[in-house]
Short mmCIF file of N, CA and C in Angstrom, two decimals:
data_model
loop_
_atom_site.label_atom_id
_atom_site.label_comp_id
_atom_site.label_asym_id
_atom_site.label_seq_id
_atom_site.Cartn_x
_atom_site.Cartn_y
_atom_site.Cartn_z
N MET A 1 53.15 -96.17 63.07
CA MET A 1 54.11 -95.56 63.96
C MET A 1 55.47 -95.63 63.26
N ARG A 2 56.21 -94.54 63.37
CA ARG A 2 57.53 -94.44 62.73
C ARG A 2 58.63 -94.59 63.78
N CYS A 3 59.81 -94.98 63.32
CA CYS A 3 60.98 -95.10 64.20
C CYS A 3 61.35 -93.72 64.72
N HIS A 4 61.72 -93.61 65.97
CA HIS A 4 62.01 -92.29 66.55
C HIS A 4 63.37 -91.75 66.09
N GLN A 5 64.26 -92.61 65.55
CA GLN A 5 65.54 -92.13 65.03
C GLN A 5 65.55 -92.04 63.51
N HIS A 6 64.84 -92.93 62.85
CA HIS A 6 64.74 -92.92 61.38
C HIS A 6 63.29 -92.63 61.03
N LEU A 7 62.97 -91.39 60.79
CA LEU A 7 61.58 -90.97 60.60
C LEU A 7 60.96 -91.52 59.32
N GLU A 8 61.77 -91.93 58.35
CA GLU A 8 61.23 -92.43 57.10
C GLU A 8 60.91 -93.93 57.15
N VAL A 9 61.34 -94.62 58.22
CA VAL A 9 61.16 -96.08 58.34
C VAL A 9 60.01 -96.37 59.30
N GLU A 10 59.22 -97.38 58.92
CA GLU A 10 58.11 -97.81 59.78
C GLU A 10 58.67 -98.59 60.97
N ALA A 11 58.09 -98.39 62.15
CA ALA A 11 58.56 -99.06 63.38
C ALA A 11 58.10 -100.51 63.39
N ASP A 12 59.00 -101.40 63.81
CA ASP A 12 58.68 -102.83 63.93
C ASP A 12 58.35 -103.23 65.35
N ALA A 13 58.80 -102.45 66.31
CA ALA A 13 58.60 -102.80 67.72
C ALA A 13 58.47 -101.51 68.54
N VAL A 14 58.15 -101.71 69.79
CA VAL A 14 58.02 -100.59 70.72
C VAL A 14 59.03 -100.80 71.84
N CYS A 15 59.73 -99.74 72.22
CA CYS A 15 60.73 -99.82 73.28
C CYS A 15 60.04 -100.14 74.61
N ALA A 16 60.60 -101.10 75.35
CA ALA A 16 60.03 -101.48 76.64
C ALA A 16 60.26 -100.42 77.70
N GLY A 17 61.24 -99.54 77.49
CA GLY A 17 61.54 -98.52 78.49
C GLY A 17 60.76 -97.24 78.31
N CYS A 18 60.74 -96.71 77.08
CA CYS A 18 60.11 -95.40 76.87
C CYS A 18 58.84 -95.46 76.05
N GLY A 19 58.61 -96.55 75.32
CA GLY A 19 57.38 -96.69 74.54
C GLY A 19 57.47 -96.10 73.15
N ARG A 20 58.64 -95.69 72.71
CA ARG A 20 58.80 -95.13 71.37
C ARG A 20 58.87 -96.26 70.35
N GLY A 21 58.49 -95.94 69.12
CA GLY A 21 58.60 -96.91 68.04
C GLY A 21 60.04 -97.04 67.58
N ILE A 22 60.46 -98.26 67.24
CA ILE A 22 61.83 -98.48 66.77
C ILE A 22 61.82 -99.45 65.60
N CYS A 23 62.77 -99.22 64.69
CA CYS A 23 62.89 -100.08 63.51
C CYS A 23 63.85 -101.23 63.82
N ARG A 24 64.07 -102.10 62.81
CA ARG A 24 64.95 -103.26 63.02
C ARG A 24 66.40 -102.85 63.26
N GLN A 25 66.84 -101.76 62.69
CA GLN A 25 68.23 -101.32 62.88
C GLN A 25 68.47 -100.80 64.29
N CYS A 26 67.46 -100.22 64.92
CA CYS A 26 67.62 -99.60 66.24
C CYS A 26 67.35 -100.57 67.38
N GLN A 27 66.79 -101.72 67.07
CA GLN A 27 66.40 -102.65 68.14
C GLN A 27 67.61 -103.23 68.86
N GLN A 28 67.51 -103.27 70.18
CA GLN A 28 68.51 -103.91 71.03
C GLN A 28 67.78 -104.87 71.96
N PRO A 29 67.72 -106.15 71.58
CA PRO A 29 66.99 -107.10 72.43
C PRO A 29 67.73 -107.36 73.74
N THR A 30 66.98 -107.66 74.76
CA THR A 30 67.56 -107.98 76.07
C THR A 30 67.44 -109.48 76.30
N ILE A 31 67.93 -109.93 77.45
CA ILE A 31 67.91 -111.36 77.77
C ILE A 31 66.48 -111.88 77.90
N ASP A 32 65.59 -111.07 78.46
CA ASP A 32 64.22 -111.52 78.71
C ASP A 32 63.27 -111.16 77.57
N GLN A 33 63.78 -111.07 76.34
CA GLN A 33 63.00 -110.88 75.12
C GLN A 33 62.34 -109.51 75.01
N LYS A 34 62.79 -108.54 75.78
CA LYS A 34 62.26 -107.18 75.64
C LYS A 34 63.13 -106.43 74.66
N VAL A 35 62.54 -105.49 73.95
CA VAL A 35 63.26 -104.72 72.95
C VAL A 35 63.47 -103.31 73.48
N LEU A 36 64.71 -102.81 73.33
CA LEU A 36 65.05 -101.46 73.78
C LEU A 36 65.46 -100.62 72.59
N CYS A 37 65.33 -99.29 72.74
CA CYS A 37 65.69 -98.39 71.66
C CYS A 37 67.16 -97.98 71.70
N GLY A 38 67.86 -98.21 72.77
CA GLY A 38 69.27 -97.88 72.84
C GLY A 38 69.59 -96.69 73.72
N LEU A 39 68.60 -95.96 74.17
CA LEU A 39 68.86 -94.85 75.09
C LEU A 39 69.23 -95.40 76.46
N PRO A 40 70.18 -94.76 77.15
CA PRO A 40 70.62 -95.30 78.45
C PRO A 40 69.53 -95.30 79.51
N GLN A 41 68.64 -94.33 79.49
CA GLN A 41 67.58 -94.30 80.50
C GLN A 41 66.59 -95.45 80.31
N CYS A 42 66.44 -95.92 79.08
CA CYS A 42 65.54 -97.06 78.84
C CYS A 42 66.13 -98.34 79.42
N ALA A 43 67.44 -98.51 79.28
CA ALA A 43 68.08 -99.70 79.84
C ALA A 43 67.97 -99.69 81.36
N ALA A 44 68.12 -98.51 81.97
CA ALA A 44 68.00 -98.41 83.43
C ALA A 44 66.56 -98.69 83.88
N THR A 45 65.59 -98.21 83.10
CA THR A 45 64.18 -98.43 83.44
C THR A 45 63.84 -99.92 83.39
N VAL A 46 64.28 -100.59 82.34
CA VAL A 46 64.00 -102.03 82.20
C VAL A 46 64.71 -102.81 83.30
N LYS A 47 65.91 -102.40 83.66
CA LYS A 47 66.64 -103.08 84.74
C LYS A 47 65.91 -102.90 86.07
N ALA A 48 65.37 -101.70 86.31
CA ALA A 48 64.61 -101.46 87.54
C ALA A 48 63.31 -102.26 87.55
N HIS A 49 62.68 -102.38 86.39
CA HIS A 49 61.44 -103.15 86.31
C HIS A 49 61.68 -104.65 86.50
N ALA A 50 62.89 -105.11 86.22
CA ALA A 50 63.20 -106.53 86.40
C ALA A 50 63.21 -106.91 87.87
N ALA A 51 63.47 -105.94 88.75
CA ALA A 51 63.51 -106.22 90.19
C ALA A 51 62.12 -106.25 90.82
N VAL A 52 61.12 -105.77 90.12
CA VAL A 52 59.77 -105.67 90.70
C VAL A 52 59.20 -107.03 91.09
N PRO A 53 59.28 -108.07 90.26
CA PRO A 53 58.73 -109.36 90.71
C PRO A 53 59.41 -109.91 91.96
N TYR A 54 60.72 -109.69 92.07
CA TYR A 54 61.43 -110.14 93.27
C TYR A 54 60.93 -109.40 94.50
N VAL A 55 60.74 -108.09 94.38
CA VAL A 55 60.26 -107.29 95.52
C VAL A 55 58.85 -107.71 95.91
N ILE A 56 58.00 -107.94 94.93
CA ILE A 56 56.62 -108.36 95.21
C ILE A 56 56.62 -109.73 95.88
N ARG A 57 57.43 -110.66 95.37
CA ARG A 57 57.49 -112.00 95.96
C ARG A 57 57.99 -111.94 97.40
N GLN A 58 59.01 -111.11 97.64
CA GLN A 58 59.55 -110.99 98.99
C GLN A 58 58.52 -110.37 99.93
N SER A 59 57.81 -109.35 99.46
CA SER A 59 56.78 -108.71 100.29
C SER A 59 55.66 -109.69 100.62
N CYS A 60 55.23 -110.47 99.64
CA CYS A 60 54.17 -111.46 99.88
C CYS A 60 54.64 -112.53 100.86
N SER A 61 55.88 -112.95 100.74
CA SER A 61 56.42 -113.95 101.67
C SER A 61 56.48 -113.40 103.09
N ASN A 62 56.87 -112.14 103.22
CA ASN A 62 56.91 -111.52 104.55
C ASN A 62 55.52 -111.43 105.16
N ARG A 63 54.54 -111.07 104.36
CA ARG A 63 53.17 -110.97 104.88
C ARG A 63 52.63 -112.36 105.25
N ALA A 64 53.00 -113.37 104.50
CA ALA A 64 52.59 -114.74 104.85
C ALA A 64 53.19 -115.15 106.18
N ALA A 65 54.43 -114.78 106.42
CA ALA A 65 55.07 -115.11 107.70
C ALA A 65 54.39 -114.36 108.85
N GLU A 66 54.02 -113.10 108.62
CA GLU A 66 53.30 -112.35 109.66
C GLU A 66 51.96 -113.00 109.98
N CYS A 67 51.24 -113.41 108.95
CA CYS A 67 49.95 -114.06 109.17
C CYS A 67 50.12 -115.39 109.89
N GLN A 68 51.21 -116.09 109.62
CA GLN A 68 51.46 -117.35 110.32
C GLN A 68 51.68 -117.10 111.80
N VAL A 69 52.40 -116.02 112.14
CA VAL A 69 52.62 -115.69 113.55
C VAL A 69 51.30 -115.35 114.23
N PHE A 70 50.49 -114.50 113.58
CA PHE A 70 49.21 -114.13 114.18
C PHE A 70 48.28 -115.33 114.30
N SER A 71 48.30 -116.20 113.31
CA SER A 71 47.48 -117.41 113.38
C SER A 71 47.90 -118.28 114.57
N GLY A 72 49.19 -118.42 114.77
CA GLY A 72 49.68 -119.18 115.92
C GLY A 72 49.31 -118.55 117.24
N LEU A 73 49.37 -117.22 117.31
CA LEU A 73 48.99 -116.54 118.55
C LEU A 73 47.52 -116.75 118.88
N PHE A 74 46.66 -116.62 117.87
CA PHE A 74 45.24 -116.81 118.12
C PHE A 74 44.92 -118.27 118.43
N ARG A 75 45.65 -119.19 117.82
CA ARG A 75 45.44 -120.60 118.14
C ARG A 75 45.83 -120.89 119.58
N ALA A 76 46.98 -120.37 120.01
CA ALA A 76 47.42 -120.57 121.40
C ALA A 76 46.44 -119.91 122.36
N THR A 77 45.94 -118.73 122.01
CA THR A 77 44.98 -118.04 122.87
C THR A 77 43.70 -118.86 123.01
N SER A 78 43.21 -119.39 121.91
CA SER A 78 41.97 -120.17 122.00
C SER A 78 42.17 -121.44 122.81
N LEU A 79 43.33 -122.06 122.67
CA LEU A 79 43.59 -123.27 123.47
C LEU A 79 43.79 -122.94 124.94
N LEU A 80 44.42 -121.79 125.24
CA LEU A 80 44.57 -121.39 126.63
C LEU A 80 43.23 -121.00 127.26
N LEU A 81 42.34 -120.43 126.47
CA LEU A 81 41.01 -120.10 126.99
C LEU A 81 40.15 -121.34 127.17
N LEU A 82 40.49 -122.39 126.48
CA LEU A 82 39.71 -123.62 126.59
C LEU A 82 39.88 -124.28 127.96
N LEU A 83 41.05 -124.17 128.56
CA LEU A 83 41.28 -124.79 129.87
C LEU A 83 40.40 -124.19 130.96
N PRO A 84 40.38 -122.85 131.15
CA PRO A 84 39.46 -122.32 132.16
C PRO A 84 37.99 -122.56 131.81
N LEU A 85 37.70 -122.62 130.50
CA LEU A 85 36.33 -122.90 130.09
C LEU A 85 35.89 -124.28 130.57
N LEU A 86 36.76 -125.26 130.42
CA LEU A 86 36.43 -126.61 130.89
C LEU A 86 36.34 -126.66 132.42
N PHE A 87 37.20 -125.92 133.11
CA PHE A 87 37.15 -125.86 134.56
C PHE A 87 35.83 -125.24 135.04
N VAL A 88 35.43 -124.14 134.41
CA VAL A 88 34.16 -123.49 134.78
C VAL A 88 33.00 -124.42 134.48
N LEU A 89 33.07 -125.13 133.37
CA LEU A 89 31.99 -126.05 133.03
C LEU A 89 31.89 -127.17 134.06
N ALA A 90 33.01 -127.75 134.46
CA ALA A 90 32.99 -128.83 135.45
C ALA A 90 32.51 -128.34 136.81
N THR A 91 32.99 -127.18 137.23
CA THR A 91 32.58 -126.62 138.52
C THR A 91 31.09 -126.30 138.52
N SER A 92 30.62 -125.71 137.45
CA SER A 92 29.19 -125.38 137.36
C SER A 92 28.34 -126.64 137.35
N PHE A 93 28.80 -127.67 136.67
CA PHE A 93 28.05 -128.91 136.61
C PHE A 93 27.92 -129.53 138.00
N CYS A 94 29.04 -129.60 138.72
CA CYS A 94 29.00 -130.18 140.07
C CYS A 94 28.12 -129.36 141.01
N THR A 95 28.24 -128.05 140.94
CA THR A 95 27.43 -127.19 141.80
C THR A 95 25.95 -127.29 141.44
N THR A 96 25.65 -127.40 140.16
CA THR A 96 24.26 -127.53 139.73
C THR A 96 23.66 -128.83 140.24
N ILE A 97 24.40 -129.91 140.19
CA ILE A 97 23.90 -131.20 140.69
C ILE A 97 23.57 -131.08 142.18
N LEU A 98 24.47 -130.47 142.92
CA LEU A 98 24.22 -130.32 144.36
C LEU A 98 23.02 -129.41 144.61
N TRP A 99 22.90 -128.34 143.82
CA TRP A 99 21.82 -127.38 144.01
C TRP A 99 20.48 -128.01 143.64
N VAL A 100 20.43 -128.78 142.54
CA VAL A 100 19.19 -129.44 142.13
C VAL A 100 18.81 -130.50 143.15
N GLY A 101 19.80 -131.24 143.65
CA GLY A 101 19.52 -132.25 144.67
C GLY A 101 18.96 -131.64 145.94
N THR A 102 19.41 -130.45 146.30
CA THR A 102 18.91 -129.77 147.50
C THR A 102 17.47 -129.31 147.30
N ASN A 103 17.19 -128.74 146.15
CA ASN A 103 15.86 -128.18 145.93
C ASN A 103 14.79 -129.25 145.73
N PHE A 104 15.17 -130.42 145.27
CA PHE A 104 14.19 -131.47 145.08
C PHE A 104 14.19 -132.49 146.20
N GLY A 105 14.95 -132.24 147.23
CA GLY A 105 14.91 -133.05 148.44
C GLY A 105 15.53 -134.42 148.32
N THR A 106 16.49 -134.60 147.45
CA THR A 106 17.16 -135.90 147.38
C THR A 106 18.09 -136.04 148.58
N PRO A 107 18.32 -137.25 149.02
CA PRO A 107 19.12 -137.44 150.24
C PRO A 107 20.57 -137.02 150.09
N TRP A 108 21.13 -137.01 148.89
CA TRP A 108 22.53 -136.65 148.73
C TRP A 108 22.72 -135.15 148.55
N GLY A 109 21.63 -134.41 148.44
CA GLY A 109 21.72 -132.96 148.24
C GLY A 109 22.08 -132.23 149.51
N LEU A 110 22.81 -131.17 149.37
CA LEU A 110 23.17 -130.32 150.50
C LEU A 110 22.19 -129.17 150.58
N ARG A 111 22.11 -128.56 151.72
CA ARG A 111 21.25 -127.39 151.88
C ARG A 111 21.91 -126.20 151.19
N ALA A 112 21.22 -125.66 150.23
CA ALA A 112 21.78 -124.54 149.48
C ALA A 112 20.98 -123.29 149.73
N GLY A 113 21.67 -122.20 149.79
CA GLY A 113 21.01 -120.91 149.99
C GLY A 113 21.14 -120.06 148.74
N THR A 114 21.00 -118.76 148.92
CA THR A 114 21.09 -117.85 147.78
C THR A 114 22.52 -117.69 147.29
N GLY A 115 23.48 -118.01 148.13
CA GLY A 115 24.88 -117.90 147.71
C GLY A 115 25.22 -118.86 146.59
N GLU A 116 24.69 -120.08 146.67
CA GLU A 116 24.96 -121.05 145.62
C GLU A 116 24.28 -120.66 144.32
N ALA A 117 23.10 -120.10 144.40
CA ALA A 117 22.40 -119.65 143.19
C ALA A 117 23.17 -118.50 142.54
N ALA A 118 23.66 -117.58 143.35
CA ALA A 118 24.45 -116.47 142.81
C ALA A 118 25.74 -117.00 142.19
N PHE A 119 26.36 -117.97 142.86
CA PHE A 119 27.58 -118.56 142.33
C PHE A 119 27.34 -119.20 140.97
N LEU A 120 26.21 -119.92 140.84
CA LEU A 120 25.89 -120.55 139.57
C LEU A 120 25.66 -119.52 138.47
N MET A 121 25.01 -118.42 138.80
CA MET A 121 24.78 -117.38 137.80
C MET A 121 26.10 -116.74 137.37
N ILE A 122 26.99 -116.50 138.32
CA ILE A 122 28.28 -115.92 137.98
C ILE A 122 29.09 -116.89 137.12
N MET A 123 29.08 -118.17 137.51
CA MET A 123 29.80 -119.17 136.73
C MET A 123 29.21 -119.32 135.33
N GLY A 124 27.91 -119.19 135.22
CA GLY A 124 27.28 -119.24 133.89
C GLY A 124 27.72 -118.07 133.03
N GLY A 125 27.80 -116.88 133.63
CA GLY A 125 28.28 -115.71 132.89
C GLY A 125 29.73 -115.85 132.47
N VAL A 126 30.56 -116.36 133.39
CA VAL A 126 31.97 -116.58 133.06
C VAL A 126 32.09 -117.63 131.95
N PHE A 127 31.27 -118.67 132.03
CA PHE A 127 31.29 -119.70 130.99
C PHE A 127 30.94 -119.11 129.63
N CYS A 128 29.89 -118.31 129.58
CA CYS A 128 29.48 -117.70 128.30
C CYS A 128 30.58 -116.79 127.76
N LEU A 129 31.18 -115.99 128.64
CA LEU A 129 32.24 -115.08 128.21
C LEU A 129 33.44 -115.86 127.68
N LEU A 130 33.86 -116.89 128.39
CA LEU A 130 35.00 -117.69 127.94
C LEU A 130 34.68 -118.43 126.63
N LEU A 131 33.45 -118.89 126.50
CA LEU A 131 33.06 -119.57 125.28
C LEU A 131 33.12 -118.62 124.08
N ILE A 132 32.61 -117.41 124.25
CA ILE A 132 32.64 -116.42 123.17
C ILE A 132 34.08 -116.07 122.81
N LEU A 133 34.93 -115.86 123.81
CA LEU A 133 36.33 -115.52 123.54
C LEU A 133 37.07 -116.67 122.86
N THR A 134 36.80 -117.89 123.28
CA THR A 134 37.46 -119.05 122.68
C THR A 134 37.06 -119.22 121.22
N VAL A 135 35.77 -119.13 120.95
CA VAL A 135 35.29 -119.29 119.58
C VAL A 135 35.81 -118.15 118.69
N THR A 136 35.82 -116.93 119.22
CA THR A 136 36.32 -115.79 118.45
C THR A 136 37.80 -115.95 118.14
N ALA A 137 38.59 -116.35 119.12
CA ALA A 137 40.03 -116.54 118.89
C ALA A 137 40.27 -117.65 117.87
N TRP A 138 39.47 -118.71 117.93
CA TRP A 138 39.65 -119.79 116.96
C TRP A 138 39.27 -119.34 115.55
N ARG A 139 38.22 -118.53 115.44
CA ARG A 139 37.82 -118.02 114.12
C ARG A 139 38.89 -117.12 113.54
N TRP A 140 39.50 -116.27 114.38
CA TRP A 140 40.59 -115.42 113.90
C TRP A 140 41.77 -116.27 113.46
N HIS A 141 42.01 -117.36 114.16
CA HIS A 141 43.09 -118.29 113.78
C HIS A 141 42.84 -118.82 112.37
N THR A 142 41.62 -119.27 112.10
CA THR A 142 41.33 -119.82 110.78
C THR A 142 41.37 -118.74 109.70
N LYS A 143 40.93 -117.53 110.03
CA LYS A 143 40.99 -116.45 109.05
C LYS A 143 42.43 -116.11 108.69
N PHE A 144 43.30 -116.05 109.69
CA PHE A 144 44.70 -115.75 109.41
C PHE A 144 45.37 -116.89 108.65
N GLN A 145 44.93 -118.11 108.84
CA GLN A 145 45.47 -119.22 108.05
C GLN A 145 45.10 -119.06 106.58
N LEU A 146 43.85 -118.65 106.32
CA LEU A 146 43.43 -118.45 104.94
C LEU A 146 44.17 -117.28 104.30
N ILE A 147 44.36 -116.21 105.05
CA ILE A 147 45.10 -115.06 104.52
C ILE A 147 46.55 -115.45 104.25
N GLN A 148 47.14 -116.23 105.14
CA GLN A 148 48.51 -116.70 104.95
C GLN A 148 48.61 -117.52 103.67
N GLN A 149 47.66 -118.41 103.44
CA GLN A 149 47.68 -119.24 102.23
C GLN A 149 47.55 -118.37 100.98
N THR A 150 46.72 -117.32 101.06
CA THR A 150 46.57 -116.42 99.93
C THR A 150 47.88 -115.71 99.61
N TRP A 151 48.57 -115.22 100.65
CA TRP A 151 49.86 -114.54 100.43
C TRP A 151 50.89 -115.51 99.86
N GLU A 152 50.89 -116.76 100.33
CA GLU A 152 51.84 -117.75 99.80
C GLU A 152 51.54 -118.06 98.34
N ASP A 153 50.27 -118.17 97.98
CA ASP A 153 49.91 -118.40 96.59
C ASP A 153 50.32 -117.23 95.71
N LEU A 154 50.11 -116.02 96.22
CA LEU A 154 50.49 -114.83 95.47
C LEU A 154 52.01 -114.76 95.30
N ALA A 155 52.76 -115.12 96.33
CA ALA A 155 54.22 -115.12 96.23
C ALA A 155 54.69 -116.15 95.22
N SER A 156 54.02 -117.28 95.15
CA SER A 156 54.42 -118.31 94.19
C SER A 156 54.12 -117.89 92.75
N GLU A 157 53.19 -116.98 92.55
CA GLU A 157 52.91 -116.47 91.21
C GLU A 157 54.07 -115.65 90.67
N PHE A 158 54.85 -115.04 91.55
CA PHE A 158 55.98 -114.22 91.13
C PHE A 158 57.30 -114.97 91.24
N GLN A 159 57.24 -116.29 91.29
CA GLN A 159 58.44 -117.12 91.33
C GLN A 159 59.13 -117.01 89.97
N LEU A 160 60.41 -116.75 89.97
CA LEU A 160 61.14 -116.65 88.71
C LEU A 160 61.43 -118.05 88.20
N ARG A 161 61.06 -118.29 86.96
CA ARG A 161 61.29 -119.59 86.36
C ARG A 161 62.43 -119.47 85.36
N GLU A 162 63.46 -120.27 85.56
CA GLU A 162 64.60 -120.20 84.66
C GLU A 162 64.31 -120.87 83.33
N PHE A 163 63.66 -122.04 83.38
CA PHE A 163 63.37 -122.80 82.18
C PHE A 163 61.88 -123.14 82.17
N PRO A 164 61.03 -122.27 81.64
CA PRO A 164 59.59 -122.52 81.70
C PRO A 164 59.13 -123.69 80.85
N ASP A 165 59.91 -124.10 79.82
CA ASP A 165 59.46 -125.17 78.94
C ASP A 165 59.91 -126.55 79.40
N ASP A 166 60.59 -126.66 80.53
CA ASP A 166 61.07 -127.95 81.02
C ASP A 166 59.93 -128.90 81.36
N ALA A 167 58.80 -128.37 81.80
CA ALA A 167 57.68 -129.23 82.19
C ALA A 167 57.10 -129.94 80.97
N ASP A 168 57.20 -129.30 79.78
CA ASP A 168 56.65 -129.91 78.58
C ASP A 168 57.59 -130.95 77.96
N ASP A 169 58.87 -130.93 78.30
CA ASP A 169 59.85 -131.82 77.70
C ASP A 169 59.92 -133.19 78.36
N THR A 170 59.24 -133.38 79.48
CA THR A 170 59.33 -134.66 80.17
C THR A 170 58.59 -135.73 79.38
N PRO A 171 59.17 -136.95 79.26
CA PRO A 171 58.51 -138.01 78.46
C PRO A 171 57.38 -138.65 79.21
#
């Protein structure tokens, strides 16, 4: 590859902005070790590309915050559904004891009719529905926690490091 300004000279590097070959005389190094050819549009392109990691990190952080909110909502929903679930379970248990005592003729049993049996079936259905909703809400909570952690890890990958070799200099 030849230099785009000096056609007789072999190129030593490639411009980070436009991709043209450049010789040692045409090279203009930047702060972040990229080489430019000197055209103004290349400097603008490299400057715009320098903002990309910041934008990606900010976007990932925003998505992590959104997932944290959704995770909290699903956690609160599952805990709120747990209270009526426990109430239905306790009510059904007490009614079942009375109903079983009646049908088997124990002295503490009350006389039960078809209303109590229907009530138990309805309470069983409500219990199953609440159980399914509670478990589903809790699973969504854990899924959003995992997604949040993924976004946070991705955001940390685009963290700008000022001195990358400082970790190796520690005694």
